[in-house]
mmCIF file of C-alpha atoms in Angstrom:
data_model
loop_
_atom_site.group_PDB
_atom_site.id
_atom_site.type_symbol
_atom_site.label_atom_id
_atom_site.label_comp_id
_atom_site.label_asym_id
_atom_site.label_seq_id
_atom_site.Cartn_x
_atom_site.Cartn_y
_atom_site.Cartn_z
ATOM 1 C CA MET A 1473 -73.619 106.261 127.460
ATOM 2 C CA ILE A 1474 -72.287 109.553 128.857
ATOM 3 C CA SER A 1475 -74.853 111.350 131.078
ATOM 4 C CA ALA A 1476 -77.565 109.252 129.466
ATOM 5 C CA PHE A 1477 -80.490 110.515 131.526
ATOM 6 C CA THR A 1478 -79.820 114.133 130.570
ATOM 7 C CA GLN A 1479 -80.047 113.288 126.861
ATOM 8 C CA GLY A 1480 -83.783 112.688 126.996
ATOM 9 C CA ASP A 1481 -86.426 115.402 126.550
ATOM 10 C CA ILE A 1482 -88.745 115.547 129.524
ATOM 11 C CA ASP A 1483 -92.360 114.689 128.737
ATOM 12 C CA ALA A 1484 -94.124 116.569 131.556
ATOM 13 C CA LEU A 1485 -94.192 119.998 133.127
ATOM 14 C CA LEU A 1486 -91.682 119.974 135.961
ATOM 15 C CA TYR A 1487 -90.211 122.879 137.838
ATOM 16 C CA LEU A 1488 -87.467 123.138 140.430
ATOM 17 C CA GLU A 1489 -86.209 125.785 142.782
ATOM 18 C CA GLN A 1490 -83.100 127.684 141.824
ATOM 19 C CA PRO A 1491 -80.114 125.803 143.290
ATOM 20 C CA GLU A 1492 -78.129 127.400 146.063
ATOM 21 C CA GLY A 1493 -75.293 129.496 144.670
ATOM 22 C CA PHE A 1494 -77.021 129.975 141.301
ATOM 23 C CA ILE A 1495 -79.971 132.145 142.294
ATOM 24 C CA ASN A 1496 -80.711 134.916 139.805
ATOM 25 C CA PRO A 1497 -80.548 138.175 141.795
ATOM 26 C CA ASP A 1498 -83.112 139.802 139.482
ATOM 27 C CA TYR A 1499 -85.621 136.943 139.881
ATOM 28 C CA PRO A 1500 -84.851 135.282 143.227
ATOM 29 C CA ASN A 1501 -88.375 133.878 143.629
ATOM 30 C CA HIS A 1502 -88.644 132.389 140.152
ATOM 31 C CA VAL A 1503 -88.426 128.671 139.453
ATOM 32 C CA LEU A 1504 -86.717 126.769 136.642
ATOM 33 C CA LYS A 1505 -88.553 124.726 134.047
ATOM 34 C CA LEU A 1506 -86.937 121.404 133.158
ATOM 35 C CA ASN A 1507 -86.453 120.696 129.465
ATOM 36 C CA LYS A 1508 -84.218 117.653 129.938
ATOM 37 C CA ALA A 1509 -84.401 114.814 132.432
ATOM 38 C CA LEU A 1510 -82.097 114.838 135.425
ATOM 39 C CA TYR A 1511 -80.528 112.122 137.532
ATOM 40 C CA GLY A 1512 -82.680 111.658 140.599
ATOM 41 C CA LEU A 1513 -86.053 112.024 138.911
ATOM 42 C CA LYS A 1514 -88.292 108.983 139.214
ATOM 43 C CA GLN A 1515 -89.156 109.053 135.515
ATOM 44 C CA SER A 1516 -85.612 109.644 134.190
ATOM 45 C CA ALA A 1517 -84.907 105.968 133.426
ATOM 46 C CA ARG A 1518 -88.199 105.636 131.518
ATOM 47 C CA ILE A 1519 -87.553 108.845 129.562
ATOM 48 C CA TRP A 1520 -84.090 107.589 128.628
ATOM 49 C CA PHE A 1521 -85.437 104.243 127.445
ATOM 50 C CA TYR A 1522 -88.049 105.884 125.221
ATOM 51 C CA THR A 1523 -85.397 108.262 123.900
ATOM 52 C CA LEU A 1524 -82.999 105.469 122.928
ATOM 53 C CA LYS A 1525 -85.567 102.958 121.659
ATOM 54 C CA PRO A 1526 -86.776 104.883 118.554
ATOM 55 C CA LYS A 1527 -83.181 105.611 117.546
ATOM 56 C CA LEU A 1528 -82.353 101.904 117.654
ATOM 57 C CA LEU A 1529 -85.503 101.100 115.673
ATOM 58 C CA ASP A 1530 -84.423 103.640 113.035
ATOM 59 C CA LEU A 1531 -81.091 101.801 112.783
ATOM 60 C CA GLY A 1532 -82.881 98.561 111.894
ATOM 61 C CA PHE A 1533 -83.150 96.996 115.335
ATOM 62 C CA ARG A 1534 -86.233 95.370 116.772
ATOM 63 C CA VAL A 1535 -87.085 94.950 120.419
ATOM 64 C CA LEU A 1536 -87.740 91.442 121.640
ATOM 65 C CA THR A 1537 -91.252 90.572 122.736
ATOM 66 C CA SER A 1538 -89.959 88.356 125.528
ATOM 67 C CA GLU A 1539 -87.440 90.912 126.846
ATOM 68 C CA ALA A 1540 -87.990 94.638 126.392
ATOM 69 C CA CYS A 1541 -84.346 95.541 127.102
ATOM 70 C CA LEU A 1542 -82.900 93.340 124.344
ATOM 71 C CA PHE A 1543 -82.565 94.606 120.770
ATOM 72 C CA ILE A 1544 -81.398 92.729 117.680
ATOM 73 C CA ASN A 1545 -80.644 93.729 114.124
ATOM 74 C CA ASP A 1546 -81.602 90.769 111.933
ATOM 75 C CA ILE A 1547 -79.339 91.926 109.103
ATOM 76 C CA THR A 1548 -76.113 92.773 110.921
ATOM 77 C CA LYS A 1549 -76.811 90.277 113.771
ATOM 78 C CA VAL A 1550 -75.852 92.901 116.343
ATOM 79 C CA ILE A 1551 -77.470 92.301 119.756
ATOM 80 C CA ILE A 1552 -77.769 95.047 122.362
ATOM 81 C CA CYS A 1553 -78.374 94.334 126.040
ATOM 82 C CA LEU A 1554 -79.590 97.501 127.726
ATOM 83 C CA TYR A 1555 -79.295 97.978 131.479
ATOM 84 C CA VAL A 1556 -80.295 101.539 132.411
ATOM 85 C CA ASP A 1557 -77.474 103.530 130.751
ATOM 86 C CA ASP A 1558 -75.075 100.623 130.161
ATOM 87 C CA LEU A 1559 -75.072 98.879 126.787
ATOM 88 C CA ALA A 1560 -73.484 95.496 126.203
ATOM 89 C CA ILE A 1561 -73.091 95.129 122.437
ATOM 90 C CA LEU A 1562 -72.544 91.772 120.742
ATOM 91 C CA ALA A 1563 -71.449 91.851 117.108
ATOM 92 C CA PRO A 1564 -70.189 89.225 114.629
ATOM 93 C CA SER A 1565 -67.101 91.272 113.767
ATOM 94 C CA GLU A 1566 -65.165 94.330 114.849
ATOM 95 C CA ASP A 1567 -66.079 96.192 111.654
ATOM 96 C CA ILE A 1568 -69.793 95.705 112.240
ATOM 97 C CA PHE A 1569 -69.363 96.830 115.834
ATOM 98 C CA ASN A 1570 -67.488 99.985 114.794
ATOM 99 C CA ASN A 1571 -70.127 100.818 112.199
ATOM 100 C CA PHE A 1572 -72.831 100.619 114.839
ATOM 101 C CA ILE A 1573 -70.864 102.817 117.253
ATOM 102 C CA LYS A 1574 -70.382 105.358 114.487
ATOM 103 C CA SER A 1575 -74.097 105.391 113.710
ATOM 104 C CA ILE A 1576 -75.350 105.676 117.292
ATOM 105 C CA SER A 1577 -72.754 108.347 118.114
ATOM 106 C CA LYS A 1578 -74.532 110.730 115.758
ATOM 107 C CA ASP A 1579 -77.378 111.006 118.256
ATOM 108 C CA PHE A 1580 -75.819 110.216 121.639
ATOM 109 C CA LYS A 1581 -72.597 110.776 123.509
ATOM 110 C CA ILE A 1582 -71.004 107.358 123.927
ATOM 111 C CA LYS A 1583 -67.953 106.139 125.799
ATOM 112 C CA ASN A 1584 -66.589 102.994 124.178
ATOM 113 C CA LEU A 1585 -65.009 100.851 126.904
ATOM 114 C CA GLY A 1586 -63.812 98.205 124.452
ATOM 115 C CA ILE A 1587 -64.065 94.453 124.928
ATOM 116 C CA ILE A 1588 -66.148 93.556 127.959
ATOM 117 C CA LYS A 1589 -64.034 92.540 130.943
ATOM 118 C CA ASP A 1590 -66.419 93.702 133.650
ATOM 119 C CA TYR A 1591 -70.153 94.228 133.327
ATOM 120 C CA LEU A 1592 -72.344 95.308 136.242
ATOM 121 C CA GLY A 1593 -69.882 93.905 138.769
ATOM 122 C CA ILE A 1594 -69.382 90.606 136.936
ATOM 123 C CA ASP A 1595 -65.883 89.700 135.752
ATOM 124 C CA VAL A 1596 -65.844 88.335 132.197
ATOM 125 C CA ASN A 1597 -63.024 86.118 130.992
ATOM 126 C CA TYR A 1598 -63.153 84.304 127.673
ATOM 127 C CA ASN A 1599 -61.362 82.905 124.667
ATOM 128 C CA LYS A 1600 -62.541 81.141 121.506
ATOM 129 C CA ASP A 1601 -63.686 78.053 123.443
ATOM 130 C CA PHE A 1602 -65.416 79.387 126.580
ATOM 131 C CA ILE A 1603 -66.713 82.328 128.602
ATOM 132 C CA LYS A 1604 -66.236 82.482 132.367
ATOM 133 C CA LEU A 1605 -68.279 84.716 134.648
ATOM 134 C CA SER A 1606 -67.267 85.426 138.233
ATOM 135 C CA GLN A 1607 -67.593 88.155 140.855
ATOM 136 C CA ALA A 1608 -64.222 87.945 142.583
ATOM 137 C CA THR A 1609 -63.538 91.680 142.231
ATOM 138 C CA TYR A 1610 -66.948 92.655 143.565
ATOM 139 C CA ILE A 1611 -66.782 90.182 146.457
ATOM 140 C CA ASN A 1612 -63.388 91.559 147.503
ATOM 141 C CA LYS A 1613 -64.812 95.087 147.525
ATOM 142 C CA VAL A 1614 -67.727 93.986 149.684
ATOM 143 C CA LEU A 1615 -65.452 92.099 152.107
ATOM 144 C CA ASN A 1616 -63.359 95.235 152.547
ATOM 145 C CA LYS A 1617 -66.464 97.394 152.910
ATOM 146 C CA TYR A 1618 -67.707 95.352 155.878
ATOM 147 C CA ASN A 1619 -64.226 94.733 157.360
ATOM 148 C CA LEU A 1620 -64.414 91.001 156.753
ATOM 149 C CA GLN A 1621 -61.315 90.719 154.564
ATOM 150 C CA ASP A 1622 -59.285 89.165 157.392
ATOM 151 C CA SER A 1623 -61.995 86.826 158.688
ATOM 152 C CA LYS A 1624 -61.534 83.078 158.967
ATOM 153 C CA ILE A 1625 -62.605 81.065 155.921
ATOM 154 C CA LYS A 1626 -65.602 78.736 156.194
ATOM 155 C CA ALA A 1627 -65.989 75.636 154.036
ATOM 156 C CA THR A 1628 -69.778 75.899 153.718
ATOM 157 C CA PRO A 1629 -72.121 78.897 153.435
ATOM 158 C CA MET A 1630 -74.389 77.765 156.289
ATOM 159 C CA ASP A 1631 -74.270 75.635 159.428
ATOM 160 C CA PRO A 1632 -76.674 72.751 158.661
ATOM 161 C CA TYR A 1633 -77.666 72.430 162.324
ATOM 162 C CA ILE A 1634 -78.579 76.049 162.955
ATOM 163 C CA LYS A 1635 -82.222 77.108 163.213
ATOM 164 C CA LEU A 1636 -83.096 80.602 162.081
ATOM 165 C CA GLU A 1637 -86.016 81.956 164.087
ATOM 166 C CA PRO A 1638 -87.546 85.432 164.450
ATOM 167 C CA ASN A 1639 -85.987 87.872 166.850
ATOM 168 C CA LYS A 1640 -88.062 87.967 170.051
ATOM 169 C CA ALA A 1641 -86.673 91.402 170.916
ATOM 170 C CA GLN A 1642 -86.517 94.546 168.786
ATOM 171 C CA ALA A 1643 -83.235 95.248 166.997
ATOM 172 C CA ASN A 1644 -81.964 98.824 166.926
ATOM 173 C CA LYS A 1645 -82.062 100.853 163.721
ATOM 174 C CA GLU A 1646 -78.309 100.672 163.169
ATOM 175 C CA ASP A 1647 -78.280 96.869 163.301
ATOM 176 C CA ILE A 1648 -81.281 96.632 160.987
ATOM 177 C CA LYS A 1649 -79.647 98.933 158.458
ATOM 178 C CA LEU A 1650 -76.341 97.036 158.589
ATOM 179 C CA PHE A 1651 -78.048 93.667 158.222
ATOM 180 C CA GLN A 1652 -80.071 94.876 155.246
ATOM 181 C CA MET A 1653 -76.891 96.174 153.615
ATOM 182 C CA LEU A 1654 -75.167 92.829 154.178
ATOM 183 C CA ILE A 1655 -78.135 90.990 152.678
ATOM 184 C CA GLY A 1656 -78.410 93.412 149.761
ATOM 185 C CA SER A 1657 -74.811 92.817 148.715
ATOM 186 C CA LEU A 1658 -75.281 89.056 149.004
ATOM 187 C CA LEU A 1659 -78.446 89.180 146.907
ATOM 188 C CA TYR A 1660 -76.535 90.865 144.093
ATOM 189 C CA ILE A 1661 -73.766 88.274 144.295
ATOM 190 C CA MET A 1662 -76.301 85.450 144.360
ATOM 191 C CA LEU A 1663 -78.211 86.776 141.351
ATOM 192 C CA GLY A 1664 -75.012 87.345 139.391
ATOM 193 C CA THR A 1665 -73.068 84.082 139.519
ATOM 194 C CA ARG A 1666 -73.240 82.410 142.918
ATOM 195 C CA ILE A 1667 -76.035 79.875 142.939
ATOM 196 C CA ASP A 1668 -74.325 78.113 145.862
ATOM 197 C CA ILE A 1669 -75.434 80.782 148.349
ATOM 198 C CA ALA A 1670 -78.996 81.178 147.055
ATOM 199 C CA PHE A 1671 -80.752 79.111 149.708
ATOM 200 C CA VAL A 1672 -79.141 80.677 152.762
ATOM 201 C CA VAL A 1673 -79.358 84.248 151.433
ATOM 202 C CA ILE A 1674 -83.065 83.974 150.632
ATOM 203 C CA LYS A 1675 -83.666 82.418 154.056
ATOM 204 C CA LEU A 1676 -81.765 85.186 155.842
ATOM 205 C CA ALA A 1677 -83.598 87.865 153.877
ATOM 206 C CA ARG A 1678 -86.827 86.866 155.649
ATOM 207 C CA PHE A 1679 -85.411 88.322 158.878
ATOM 208 C CA ALA A 1680 -84.102 91.588 157.408
ATOM 209 C CA SER A 1681 -86.640 93.747 159.254
ATOM 210 C CA ASN A 1682 -85.578 92.573 162.723
ATOM 211 C CA PRO A 1683 -82.320 90.554 162.867
ATOM 212 C CA ASN A 1684 -80.738 89.037 165.963
ATOM 213 C CA ASN A 1685 -77.219 87.821 166.783
ATOM 214 C CA THR A 1686 -77.815 84.410 165.204
ATOM 215 C CA HIS A 1687 -78.816 86.062 161.941
ATOM 216 C CA PHE A 1688 -75.681 88.233 162.001
ATOM 217 C CA THR A 1689 -73.485 85.212 162.709
ATOM 218 C CA THR A 1690 -75.060 83.331 159.812
ATOM 219 C CA VAL A 1691 -74.808 86.178 157.323
ATOM 220 C CA LYS A 1692 -71.136 86.740 158.211
ATOM 221 C CA ARG A 1693 -70.521 83.022 157.692
ATOM 222 C CA VAL A 1694 -71.719 83.439 154.100
ATOM 223 C CA TYR A 1695 -69.105 86.146 153.568
ATOM 224 C CA LYS A 1696 -66.430 83.947 155.121
ATOM 225 C CA TYR A 1697 -67.427 81.191 152.711
ATOM 226 C CA LEU A 1698 -67.236 83.597 149.767
ATOM 227 C CA LYS A 1699 -63.761 84.656 150.851
ATOM 228 C CA GLY A 1700 -62.566 81.071 150.451
ATOM 229 C CA THR A 1701 -64.339 80.588 147.119
ATOM 230 C CA LEU A 1702 -63.493 83.848 145.370
ATOM 231 C CA ASN A 1703 -62.505 82.149 142.135
ATOM 232 C CA TYR A 1704 -65.691 80.116 141.728
ATOM 233 C CA ASP A 1705 -67.176 80.892 138.342
ATOM 234 C CA ILE A 1706 -69.755 79.790 135.819
ATOM 235 C CA THR A 1707 -68.211 78.524 132.590
ATOM 236 C CA TYR A 1708 -70.018 78.426 129.264
ATOM 237 C CA TYR A 1709 -68.341 76.249 126.668
ATOM 238 C CA LYS A 1710 -68.718 76.532 122.927
ATOM 239 C CA ARG A 1711 -70.966 73.609 122.058
ATOM 240 C CA GLY A 1712 -73.233 72.756 119.180
ATOM 241 C CA SER A 1713 -76.082 71.595 121.438
ATOM 242 C CA ARG A 1714 -78.813 74.064 122.372
ATOM 243 C CA PHE A 1715 -80.749 71.685 124.585
ATOM 244 C CA ILE A 1716 -82.528 73.242 127.572
ATOM 245 C CA SER A 1717 -82.791 71.143 130.726
ATOM 246 C CA GLY A 1718 -83.858 71.845 134.285
ATOM 247 C CA TYR A 1719 -83.753 70.380 137.763
ATOM 248 C CA CYS A 1720 -85.990 71.299 140.667
ATOM 249 C CA ASP A 1721 -86.798 70.331 144.222
ATOM 250 C CA ALA A 1722 -88.851 71.542 147.186
ATOM 251 C CA ASP A 1723 -88.814 70.881 150.880
ATOM 252 C CA TYR A 1724 -92.124 70.410 152.669
ATOM 253 C CA ALA A 1725 -93.265 72.997 155.219
ATOM 254 C CA GLY A 1726 -89.660 73.967 155.798
ATOM 255 C CA ASP A 1727 -90.421 77.476 157.042
ATOM 256 C CA ILE A 1728 -90.978 77.354 160.808
ATOM 257 C CA LEU A 1729 -93.270 80.388 160.926
ATOM 258 C CA SER A 1730 -95.571 79.947 157.943
ATOM 259 C CA ALA A 1731 -95.265 76.195 157.249
ATOM 260 C CA LYS A 1732 -94.617 77.115 153.637
ATOM 261 C CA SER A 1733 -92.263 75.113 151.431
ATOM 262 C CA THR A 1734 -89.198 76.432 149.586
ATOM 263 C CA SER A 1735 -88.859 75.971 145.827
ATOM 264 C CA ARG A 1736 -85.421 75.548 144.256
ATOM 265 C CA TYR A 1737 -84.530 75.052 140.613
ATOM 266 C CA ILE A 1738 -81.769 75.433 138.065
ATOM 267 C CA ILE A 1739 -81.952 75.579 134.276
ATOM 268 C CA LEU A 1740 -79.096 74.632 131.964
ATOM 269 C CA LEU A 1741 -78.448 75.458 128.331
ATOM 270 C CA ALA A 1742 -75.978 73.220 126.496
ATOM 271 C CA GLY A 1743 -74.929 71.789 129.852
ATOM 272 C CA SER A 1744 -74.165 75.117 131.559
ATOM 273 C CA ILE A 1745 -76.353 76.806 134.129
ATOM 274 C CA ILE A 1746 -78.125 79.989 133.002
ATOM 275 C CA SER A 1747 -80.968 80.438 135.490
ATOM 276 C CA TRP A 1748 -81.630 79.526 139.120
ATOM 277 C CA LYS A 1749 -83.945 80.392 141.978
ATOM 278 C CA SER A 1750 -84.612 79.616 145.618
ATOM 279 C CA LYS A 1751 -87.909 81.041 146.849
ATOM 280 C CA LEU A 1752 -90.482 80.548 149.575
ATOM 281 C CA GLN A 1753 -93.702 79.340 147.975
ATOM 282 C CA SER A 1754 -96.592 81.805 148.056
ATOM 283 C CA ILE A 1755 -99.149 79.252 149.269
ATOM 284 C CA ILE A 1756 -99.101 76.512 151.893
ATOM 285 C CA ALA A 1757 -98.791 73.127 150.194
ATOM 286 C CA GLN A 1758 -100.922 70.418 151.768
ATOM 287 C CA SER A 1759 -98.523 67.610 150.871
ATOM 288 C CA THR A 1760 -95.039 66.927 149.573
ATOM 289 C CA THR A 1761 -96.532 66.151 146.166
ATOM 290 C CA LYS A 1762 -98.241 69.539 145.953
ATOM 291 C CA ALA A 1763 -95.027 71.315 146.986
ATOM 292 C CA GLU A 1764 -93.245 69.496 144.143
ATOM 293 C CA TYR A 1765 -95.988 70.437 141.660
ATOM 294 C CA ILE A 1766 -95.562 74.102 142.546
ATOM 295 C CA VAL A 1767 -91.823 74.088 141.874
ATOM 296 C CA ILE A 1768 -92.260 72.048 138.676
ATOM 297 C CA ASN A 1769 -94.691 74.676 137.434
ATOM 298 C CA ALA A 1770 -92.169 77.422 138.218
ATOM 299 C CA VAL A 1771 -89.241 75.768 136.438
ATOM 300 C CA ILE A 1772 -91.337 74.981 133.355
ATOM 301 C CA LYS A 1773 -92.489 78.598 133.074
ATOM 302 C CA GLU A 1774 -88.876 79.775 133.275
ATOM 303 C CA ALA A 1775 -87.790 77.238 130.628
ATOM 304 C CA ILE A 1776 -90.592 78.383 128.301
ATOM 305 C CA TYR A 1777 -89.470 81.985 128.716
ATOM 306 C CA ILE A 1778 -85.835 81.119 127.976
ATOM 307 C CA ARG A 1779 -86.838 79.144 124.895
ATOM 308 C CA ALA A 1780 -88.971 82.041 123.633
ATOM 309 C CA LEU A 1781 -86.048 84.418 124.181
ATOM 310 C CA LEU A 1782 -83.632 82.193 122.263
ATOM 311 C CA GLU A 1783 -86.139 81.717 119.432
ATOM 312 C CA GLU A 1784 -86.480 85.481 119.021
ATOM 313 C CA LEU A 1785 -82.715 85.800 118.893
ATOM 314 C CA GLY A 1786 -82.595 83.065 116.255
ATOM 315 C CA TYR A 1787 -80.580 80.649 118.378
ATOM 316 C CA TYR A 1788 -83.156 77.936 118.979
#
């Protein structure tokens, strides 16, 4: 969408001061009333969603109960994945896709970027037999951003013998900000396609408010590992099976500070991974068995959600 947020009518009384350089000389003390949403307003994303949603419903789409940002037209089989102002549109044929674009363009300004090759920083490569998702382009940008493009490659994302402990001193604001930026970029990479760095990134994130030199060394090692594994991807093959399976594990009292355990799981659909998580458990397990029960509960809930989503889409 082009300037999506400004296409929604504002649903509250909001006023702003006249911007510098555009002050009306006859009414210098007057304010401006907003009729349309603007980028920067807290409610702009919500206004945009509730502006687009009724238009899609009028076009025969329905919103999924299990995922409010997914729409499907049961007749044309068009599926829309909405992420803020970006729409990923899946259609059975090019003609059906063009018809939808023509219909939605009557109400909104749309920029058609063609076949998806990059979506939200994820590289998409596919043919009739498979789809591959990677983040090589994004990782390269991040390496350049933090001047790590020439760093030495590491074979693993974390030193297995290192112990990450709280900083006994107080880090300065600049170091805290830099560390949080480094972690933020890694979190996005981890959530996108790189399950292999999930454990270390989540562990490092616990020290984001006060990092020390060991934490910086460890987080930079993750980037050095990513540099050597740029072309790692997740591949989804065209298969007839729609079987959902999952694997999970938990350590016991692995966190030095809280004695909490860490849950880890992956879920596969037709043999390819579609969901994963590494997370510190919210309660202290009293035994290894209880720690395992907690992670089993988590992976089952995620599998139930995925199954419900696929059922609504008509693919399960």
